Amino acid sequence: MTNKTFRLKGHLTTLTQIHIVPPGTPEVTITGEKVKQISHEVIWRDGARIEVPCIPSSTMRGALRRAATDLAYDLGGSGDKPKLDDYLYNAVGGVKGNEKEDLGEINARAARRAANPIIALYGAATPWDRSRALISSAYADPEIYQTAVPTAERIGSRRSDDMIARPGLESLLGGDALADWEAMRGATKENKAVSDKIKKLRSQARGANEVDKKAFYDQIEELEGKKSGTNSLLRPLHHAAMPRGVELAQDITLKDVSPAEAGLFFASIDHMWSVAPEFGGKIAHGYGLVRASWELFEKVDGTFVSRGMLTAEPHVGLEDATPVAEEIAAWAEYRESGAMNLKAGIS
């Protein structure tokens, strides 16, 4: 069978809150509290700059690539256990160093692609191979919302003090529980007082000249050293999240893929959504679930023709894989053929 190009026009709905905070994300103030800004995308609409929450492309790609790696290795099944270098090459593409790409490496790409559908789909850093699975972020498209565009919500709570919340607890604990609790409470109050002073000094430093600013920061450094190592019993637990019910748009292109490569991609959607469907953090709080529907198009004689709908439900997977049954069967046949080689950087 010849290679084909597919387009998937997606519509995703958040079923729970989504909490994705990329490294180095700044703090923002939401309803009076500072929290780390969740992943977002900038859109221009009618000359206005709009920030909308999103599930980043890197998050989507990473989840699907790991699902493909699990399937190819049959991790958790009867497959051979891969070496770490081989696993990382497939799961994350390896780590790019200062390697020089020579003609031999370039000529080896076709061999690597024929032997490894994961690298064919997602590419690799070392040796370099391009990706054929072009996956956009899933973002809150303003076109879906005629007026207000979804924004992040602040979710707040506070860790409770069990000694206060559970009368009689001291009688169930060994040692001098009340005295130990008093010491912990005292450290908590002292830390609170020190933190309040630091917060005030930081505010004063913002508008100060360079000389005064240095004096403020010297005081802040001294106060930081006075904090105890005790973790606060009543620590606020604030964070930002994309709310439930947000409608997201997403596009995927599988460019010039073989039937087996396409089949692995579609099987990965089914595997990921059925086995590990959570995106982002706070999974222990029930976060991260998304329902996804894509209309699948195949490029035929220069025109994209619809092949039907693919819908992925958390903990279920693809509800109906009929539109891609031919490709998934091609992947299964290739998987059993013995032609696959998942060694790192084969030539």
Short mmCIF file of C-alpha atoms in Angstrom, two decimals:
data_model
loop_
_atom_site.label_atom_id
_atom_site.label_comp_id
_atom_site.label_asym_id
_atom_site.label_seq_id
_atom_site.Cartn_x
_atom_site.Cartn_y
_atom_site.Cartn_z
CA MET A 1 0.00 0.00 0.00
CA THR A 2 1.23 3.52 -0.78
CA ASN A 3 1.87 6.31 1.68
CA LYS A 4 -0.99 8.66 2.51
CA THR A 5 -1.58 12.04 4.13
CA PHE A 6 -4.31 12.50 6.76
CA ARG A 7 -5.82 15.53 8.48
CA LEU A 8 -7.68 15.37 11.78
CA LYS A 9 -9.84 18.38 12.66
CA GLY A 10 -10.37 18.13 16.39
CA HIS A 11 -12.86 19.32 18.98
CA LEU A 12 -11.91 18.58 22.58
CA THR A 13 -13.88 19.18 25.78
CA THR A 14 -12.37 19.28 29.26
CA LEU A 15 -14.26 16.88 31.54
CA THR A 16 -12.27 17.88 34.62
CA GLN A 17 -9.94 20.73 35.50
CA ILE A 18 -6.64 20.77 33.61
CA HIS A 19 -3.47 21.91 35.40
CA ILE A 20 -0.44 22.30 33.13
CA VAL A 21 2.32 24.66 34.28
CA PRO A 22 5.40 24.75 31.98
CA PRO A 23 8.86 25.24 33.56
CA GLY A 24 9.77 28.84 34.32
CA THR A 25 6.15 30.01 34.25
CA PRO A 26 5.60 33.40 35.94
CA GLU A 27 3.07 34.07 38.67
CA VAL A 28 -0.20 35.85 37.94
CA THR A 29 -2.84 37.21 40.28
CA ILE A 30 -6.28 35.60 40.08
CA THR A 31 -9.00 36.78 42.48
CA GLY A 32 -6.43 38.31 44.78
CA GLU A 33 -4.04 35.35 45.03
CA LYS A 34 -0.75 34.78 43.22
CA VAL A 35 -0.55 31.46 41.40
CA LYS A 36 1.62 29.99 38.66
CA GLN A 37 0.16 30.76 35.24
CA ILE A 38 -1.18 27.68 33.48
CA SER A 39 -0.25 26.95 29.88
CA HIS A 40 -1.86 29.43 27.50
CA GLU A 41 -1.74 30.57 23.91
CA VAL A 42 -1.85 34.09 22.45
CA ILE A 43 -4.43 34.79 19.74
CA TRP A 44 -5.11 38.01 17.81
CA ARG A 45 -8.78 38.72 17.22
CA ASP A 46 -10.12 41.95 15.71
CA GLY A 47 -6.82 43.67 16.53
CA ALA A 48 -6.92 42.60 20.16
CA ARG A 49 -4.42 40.33 21.90
CA ILE A 50 -6.22 37.47 23.68
CA GLU A 51 -4.70 34.86 25.96
CA VAL A 52 -6.57 31.55 26.02
CA PRO A 53 -5.84 28.38 28.00
CA CYS A 54 -4.44 25.44 26.07
CA ILE A 55 -3.05 21.93 26.25
CA PRO A 56 0.36 22.46 24.64
CA SER A 57 1.45 20.59 21.55
CA SER A 58 4.42 19.21 23.51
CA THR A 59 2.05 17.69 26.09
CA MET A 60 -0.12 16.08 23.42
CA ARG A 61 2.87 14.81 21.43
CA GLY A 62 4.64 13.50 24.50
CA ALA A 63 1.63 11.51 25.68
CA LEU A 64 0.98 9.99 22.25
CA ARG A 65 4.66 9.24 21.62
CA ARG A 66 4.96 7.37 24.92
CA ALA A 67 1.79 5.45 24.10
CA ALA A 68 3.33 4.48 20.74
CA THR A 69 6.51 3.38 22.51
CA ASP A 70 4.50 1.26 24.96
CA LEU A 71 2.69 -0.41 22.08
CA ALA A 72 5.81 -1.01 19.99
CA TYR A 73 7.74 -2.52 22.89
CA ASP A 74 4.66 -4.22 24.33
CA LEU A 75 5.66 -2.77 27.71
CA GLY A 76 3.82 -4.57 30.45
CA GLY A 77 3.17 -7.48 28.12
CA SER A 78 5.38 -10.23 26.77
CA GLY A 79 7.80 -8.03 24.88
CA ASP A 80 11.55 -7.91 25.55
CA LYS A 81 12.67 -5.28 28.05
CA PRO A 82 14.44 -2.42 26.22
CA LYS A 83 17.70 -0.84 27.35
CA LEU A 84 17.42 2.69 28.72
CA ASP A 85 19.14 4.33 25.72
CA ASP A 86 16.86 2.53 23.29
CA TYR A 87 13.75 3.44 25.30
CA LEU A 88 14.70 7.13 25.55
CA TYR A 89 15.51 7.25 21.83
CA ASN A 90 11.95 6.16 21.05
CA ALA A 91 10.04 7.78 23.93
CA VAL A 92 11.65 11.24 23.79
CA GLY A 93 13.84 11.20 20.67
CA GLY A 94 17.17 11.01 22.51
CA VAL A 95 19.19 14.01 23.64
CA LYS A 96 20.79 16.25 21.07
CA GLY A 97 24.50 16.93 21.65
CA ASN A 98 27.15 18.26 19.31
CA GLU A 99 26.96 15.38 16.85
CA LYS A 100 27.86 16.13 13.27
CA GLU A 101 25.34 14.96 10.70
CA ASP A 102 27.36 13.37 7.94
CA LEU A 103 26.26 11.98 4.60
CA GLY A 104 26.15 8.46 6.03
CA GLU A 105 23.66 9.51 8.67
CA ILE A 106 21.49 11.28 6.11
CA ASN A 107 21.48 8.20 3.87
CA ALA A 108 20.55 6.04 6.88
CA ARG A 109 17.31 7.89 7.52
CA ALA A 110 15.34 5.78 5.07
CA ALA A 111 16.59 2.62 6.79
CA ARG A 112 15.67 3.95 10.22
CA ARG A 113 12.23 4.92 9.01
CA ALA A 114 11.58 1.51 7.47
CA ALA A 115 12.57 -0.19 10.74
CA ASN A 116 11.07 2.21 13.27
CA PRO A 117 7.57 3.70 12.87
CA ILE A 118 7.92 5.69 16.13
CA ILE A 119 10.85 7.67 14.72
CA ALA A 120 9.02 7.95 11.38
CA LEU A 121 6.07 9.58 13.17
CA TYR A 122 7.77 11.70 15.83
CA GLY A 123 11.36 12.16 14.67
CA ALA A 124 14.51 12.10 16.79
CA ALA A 125 17.19 14.48 17.99
CA THR A 126 20.21 12.22 17.63
CA PRO A 127 20.64 11.21 14.90
CA TRP A 128 18.25 13.80 13.54
CA ASP A 129 15.07 12.60 11.86
CA ARG A 130 12.07 14.74 11.01
CA SER A 131 8.56 14.24 12.34
CA ARG A 132 5.60 13.31 10.16
CA ALA A 133 3.00 13.71 12.91
CA LEU A 134 2.26 17.45 13.02
CA ILE A 135 0.23 18.04 16.19
CA SER A 136 -1.03 21.49 17.20
CA SER A 137 -1.90 22.59 20.70
CA ALA A 138 -5.51 22.20 21.81
CA TYR A 139 -6.64 25.75 22.52
CA ALA A 140 -9.81 27.60 23.43
CA ASP A 141 -10.65 29.00 20.00
CA PRO A 142 -12.36 32.42 20.26
CA GLU A 143 -14.46 31.49 17.23
CA ILE A 144 -16.26 28.94 19.40
CA TYR A 145 -17.14 31.64 21.93
CA GLN A 146 -19.02 34.62 20.62
CA THR A 147 -18.51 36.81 23.71
CA ALA A 148 -16.39 35.84 26.73
CA VAL A 149 -13.33 33.68 26.15
CA PRO A 150 -12.47 31.08 28.82
CA THR A 151 -9.81 32.02 31.35
CA ALA A 152 -8.01 30.19 34.13
CA GLU A 153 -9.77 29.74 37.45
CA ARG A 154 -8.06 29.94 40.84
CA ILE A 155 -8.71 26.96 43.05
CA GLY A 156 -7.82 27.49 46.69
CA SER A 157 -7.68 25.44 49.82
CA ARG A 158 -5.74 25.24 53.04
CA ARG A 159 -4.13 22.27 54.69
CA SER A 160 -5.87 21.74 58.04
CA ASP A 161 -4.33 21.31 61.49
CA ASP A 162 -5.40 17.83 62.54
CA MET A 163 -4.94 18.56 66.25
CA ILE A 164 -7.64 21.25 66.03
CA ALA A 165 -9.82 19.49 63.47
CA ARG A 166 -9.90 16.18 65.43
CA PRO A 167 -10.66 16.71 69.13
CA GLY A 168 -9.14 13.98 71.29
CA LEU A 169 -6.37 13.19 68.78
CA GLU A 170 -3.70 13.92 71.39
CA SER A 171 -4.92 10.97 73.47
CA LEU A 172 -4.36 8.63 70.51
CA LEU A 173 -0.77 9.73 69.89
CA GLY A 174 2.36 8.65 71.71
CA GLY A 175 4.93 10.89 73.37
CA ASP A 176 4.18 14.42 74.52
CA ALA A 177 1.85 15.18 71.61
CA LEU A 178 0.46 18.49 72.90
CA ALA A 179 3.89 19.92 73.71
CA ASP A 180 5.22 18.87 70.28
CA TRP A 181 2.18 20.44 68.64
CA GLU A 182 2.69 23.71 70.51
CA ALA A 183 6.28 23.85 69.26
CA MET A 184 5.18 23.27 65.69
CA ARG A 185 2.49 25.92 65.96
CA GLY A 186 5.00 28.38 67.39
CA ALA A 187 7.36 27.85 64.46
CA THR A 188 4.44 28.29 62.05
CA LYS A 189 3.47 31.63 63.63
CA GLU A 190 7.08 32.84 63.62
CA ASN A 191 7.45 31.96 59.95
CA LYS A 192 4.21 33.79 59.18
CA ALA A 193 5.49 36.94 60.90
CA VAL A 194 8.81 36.75 59.06
CA SER A 195 7.06 36.16 55.72
CA ASP A 196 4.81 39.20 56.28
CA LYS A 197 7.88 41.38 56.90
CA ILE A 198 9.59 40.04 53.76
CA LYS A 199 6.48 40.71 51.69
CA LYS A 200 6.39 44.32 52.91
CA LEU A 201 10.09 44.84 52.17
CA ARG A 202 9.71 43.44 48.65
CA SER A 203 6.88 45.89 48.02
CA GLN A 204 8.99 48.80 49.26
CA ALA A 205 11.96 47.71 47.16
CA ARG A 206 10.01 47.89 43.89
CA GLY A 207 9.84 51.68 43.88
CA ALA A 208 13.19 52.38 45.57
CA ASN A 209 16.42 53.70 44.09
CA GLU A 210 19.37 51.34 43.67
CA VAL A 211 20.98 52.18 47.02
CA ASP A 212 17.79 51.77 49.05
CA LYS A 213 16.82 48.70 47.03
CA LYS A 214 20.08 47.00 48.04
CA ALA A 215 19.37 47.82 51.68
CA PHE A 216 15.90 46.32 51.41
CA TYR A 217 17.25 43.14 49.84
CA ASP A 218 19.93 42.84 52.52
CA GLN A 219 17.15 42.90 55.12
CA ILE A 220 15.17 40.34 53.15
CA GLU A 221 18.18 38.00 53.00
CA GLU A 222 18.69 38.33 56.76
CA LEU A 223 15.01 37.57 57.45
CA GLU A 224 15.05 34.54 55.14
CA GLY A 225 17.76 33.08 57.37
CA LYS A 226 15.49 33.38 60.41
CA LYS A 227 12.81 31.10 59.01
CA SER A 228 12.60 27.69 60.63
CA GLY A 229 12.62 24.53 58.55
CA THR A 230 9.20 23.58 59.88
CA ASN A 231 6.52 23.14 57.22
CA SER A 232 3.47 25.24 57.98
CA LEU A 233 0.53 23.36 59.47
CA LEU A 234 -1.88 25.76 57.80
CA ARG A 235 -0.20 26.23 54.42
CA PRO A 236 -2.47 27.74 51.73
CA LEU A 237 -2.72 25.55 48.65
CA HIS A 238 -3.67 27.80 45.73
CA HIS A 239 -3.29 26.93 42.06
CA ALA A 240 -4.73 27.85 38.67
CA ALA A 241 -6.54 25.45 36.36
CA MET A 242 -8.46 25.33 33.12
CA PRO A 243 -12.10 24.75 34.17
CA ARG A 244 -14.37 21.88 33.21
CA GLY A 245 -16.41 22.28 30.04
CA VAL A 246 -13.91 24.33 28.01
CA GLU A 247 -14.19 23.67 24.27
CA LEU A 248 -10.83 23.31 22.53
CA ALA A 249 -9.81 23.19 18.86
CA GLN A 250 -6.92 21.11 17.58
CA ASP A 251 -5.45 20.02 14.24
CA ILE A 252 -3.29 17.00 13.44
CA THR A 253 -1.61 16.20 10.13
CA LEU A 254 -0.01 12.85 9.36
CA LYS A 255 2.16 13.72 6.40
CA ASP A 256 3.14 11.06 3.86
CA VAL A 257 2.87 8.14 6.29
CA SER A 258 2.84 4.44 5.55
CA PRO A 259 -0.24 2.41 6.53
CA ALA A 260 1.68 0.86 9.45
CA GLU A 261 2.84 4.30 10.68
CA ALA A 262 -0.69 5.68 10.47
CA GLY A 263 -2.01 2.56 12.19
CA LEU A 264 0.44 2.96 15.08
CA PHE A 265 -0.67 6.58 15.50
CA PHE A 266 -4.36 5.69 15.63
CA ALA A 267 -3.67 2.73 17.92
CA SER A 268 -1.73 5.11 20.19
CA ILE A 269 -4.76 7.38 20.53
CA ASP A 270 -6.83 4.37 21.57
CA HIS A 271 -4.14 3.16 24.00
CA MET A 272 -3.44 6.52 25.61
CA TRP A 273 -7.08 7.47 26.13
CA SER A 274 -7.90 4.06 27.56
CA VAL A 275 -4.83 3.47 29.78
CA ALA A 276 -3.40 6.88 30.74
CA PRO A 277 -5.82 9.61 29.60
CA GLU A 278 -4.76 12.30 32.10
CA PHE A 279 -3.02 15.47 30.91
CA GLY A 280 -0.94 17.65 33.23
CA GLY A 281 -0.73 17.70 37.02
CA LYS A 282 -3.02 17.34 40.04
CA ILE A 283 -4.07 13.92 38.77
CA ALA A 284 -4.55 12.79 42.38
CA HIS A 285 -7.34 15.40 42.56
CA GLY A 286 -9.07 13.88 39.53
CA TYR A 287 -7.71 16.43 37.05
CA GLY A 288 -6.63 15.96 33.45
CA LEU A 289 -9.51 14.27 31.61
CA VAL A 290 -10.52 15.36 28.11
CA ARG A 291 -12.99 13.95 25.58
CA ALA A 292 -11.74 14.30 22.01
CA SER A 293 -13.46 14.05 18.65
CA TRP A 294 -11.72 14.46 15.31
CA GLU A 295 -13.10 14.39 11.81
CA LEU A 296 -10.65 12.31 9.79
CA PHE A 297 -9.75 13.38 6.25
CA GLU A 298 -7.62 11.52 3.72
CA LYS A 299 -5.89 13.36 0.87
CA VAL A 300 -7.09 11.86 -2.42
CA ASP A 301 -5.91 13.40 -5.73
CA GLY A 302 -5.08 16.68 -4.01
CA THR A 303 -8.39 16.96 -2.14
CA PHE A 304 -9.10 16.02 1.49
CA VAL A 305 -12.02 13.59 1.69
CA SER A 306 -13.77 12.77 4.97
CA ARG A 307 -13.44 9.22 6.25
CA GLY A 308 -15.64 9.72 9.30
CA MET A 309 -15.31 10.61 12.98
CA LEU A 310 -12.91 9.36 15.65
CA THR A 311 -13.99 9.91 19.26
CA ALA A 312 -11.73 9.17 22.24
CA GLU A 313 -13.30 8.80 25.69
CA PRO A 314 -11.16 8.72 28.87
CA HIS A 315 -10.69 5.18 30.22
CA VAL A 316 -12.45 3.81 27.12
CA GLY A 317 -10.25 4.75 24.16
CA LEU A 318 -11.59 5.02 20.62
CA GLU A 319 -15.34 4.43 20.76
CA ASP A 320 -15.38 3.28 17.12
CA ALA A 321 -12.16 2.56 15.22
CA THR A 322 -13.94 1.55 12.01
CA PRO A 323 -12.69 4.58 9.98
CA VAL A 324 -9.07 3.54 10.68
CA ALA A 325 -9.48 -0.26 10.89
CA GLU A 326 -7.42 -0.78 7.72
CA GLU A 327 -4.45 1.18 9.09
CA ILE A 328 -4.59 -0.43 12.56
CA ALA A 329 -4.61 -3.84 10.88
CA ALA A 330 -1.56 -2.80 8.81
CA TRP A 331 0.23 -1.80 12.03
CA ALA A 332 -0.62 -5.13 13.67
CA GLU A 333 0.69 -7.02 10.63
CA TYR A 334 3.91 -4.98 10.61
CA ARG A 335 4.31 -5.50 14.38
CA GLU A 336 4.25 -9.26 13.88
CA SER A 337 6.43 -9.26 10.75
CA GLY A 338 9.74 -9.00 12.59
CA ALA A 339 10.83 -6.05 10.42
CA MET A 340 10.77 -3.55 13.32
CA ASN A 341 14.04 -2.54 14.96
CA LEU A 342 13.79 -0.12 17.91
CA LYS A 343 17.52 0.15 18.64
CA ALA A 344 18.80 3.68 19.15
CA GLY A 345 20.06 5.40 16.02
CA ILE A 346 20.27 2.35 13.79
CA SER A 347 21.82 2.80 10.35
#
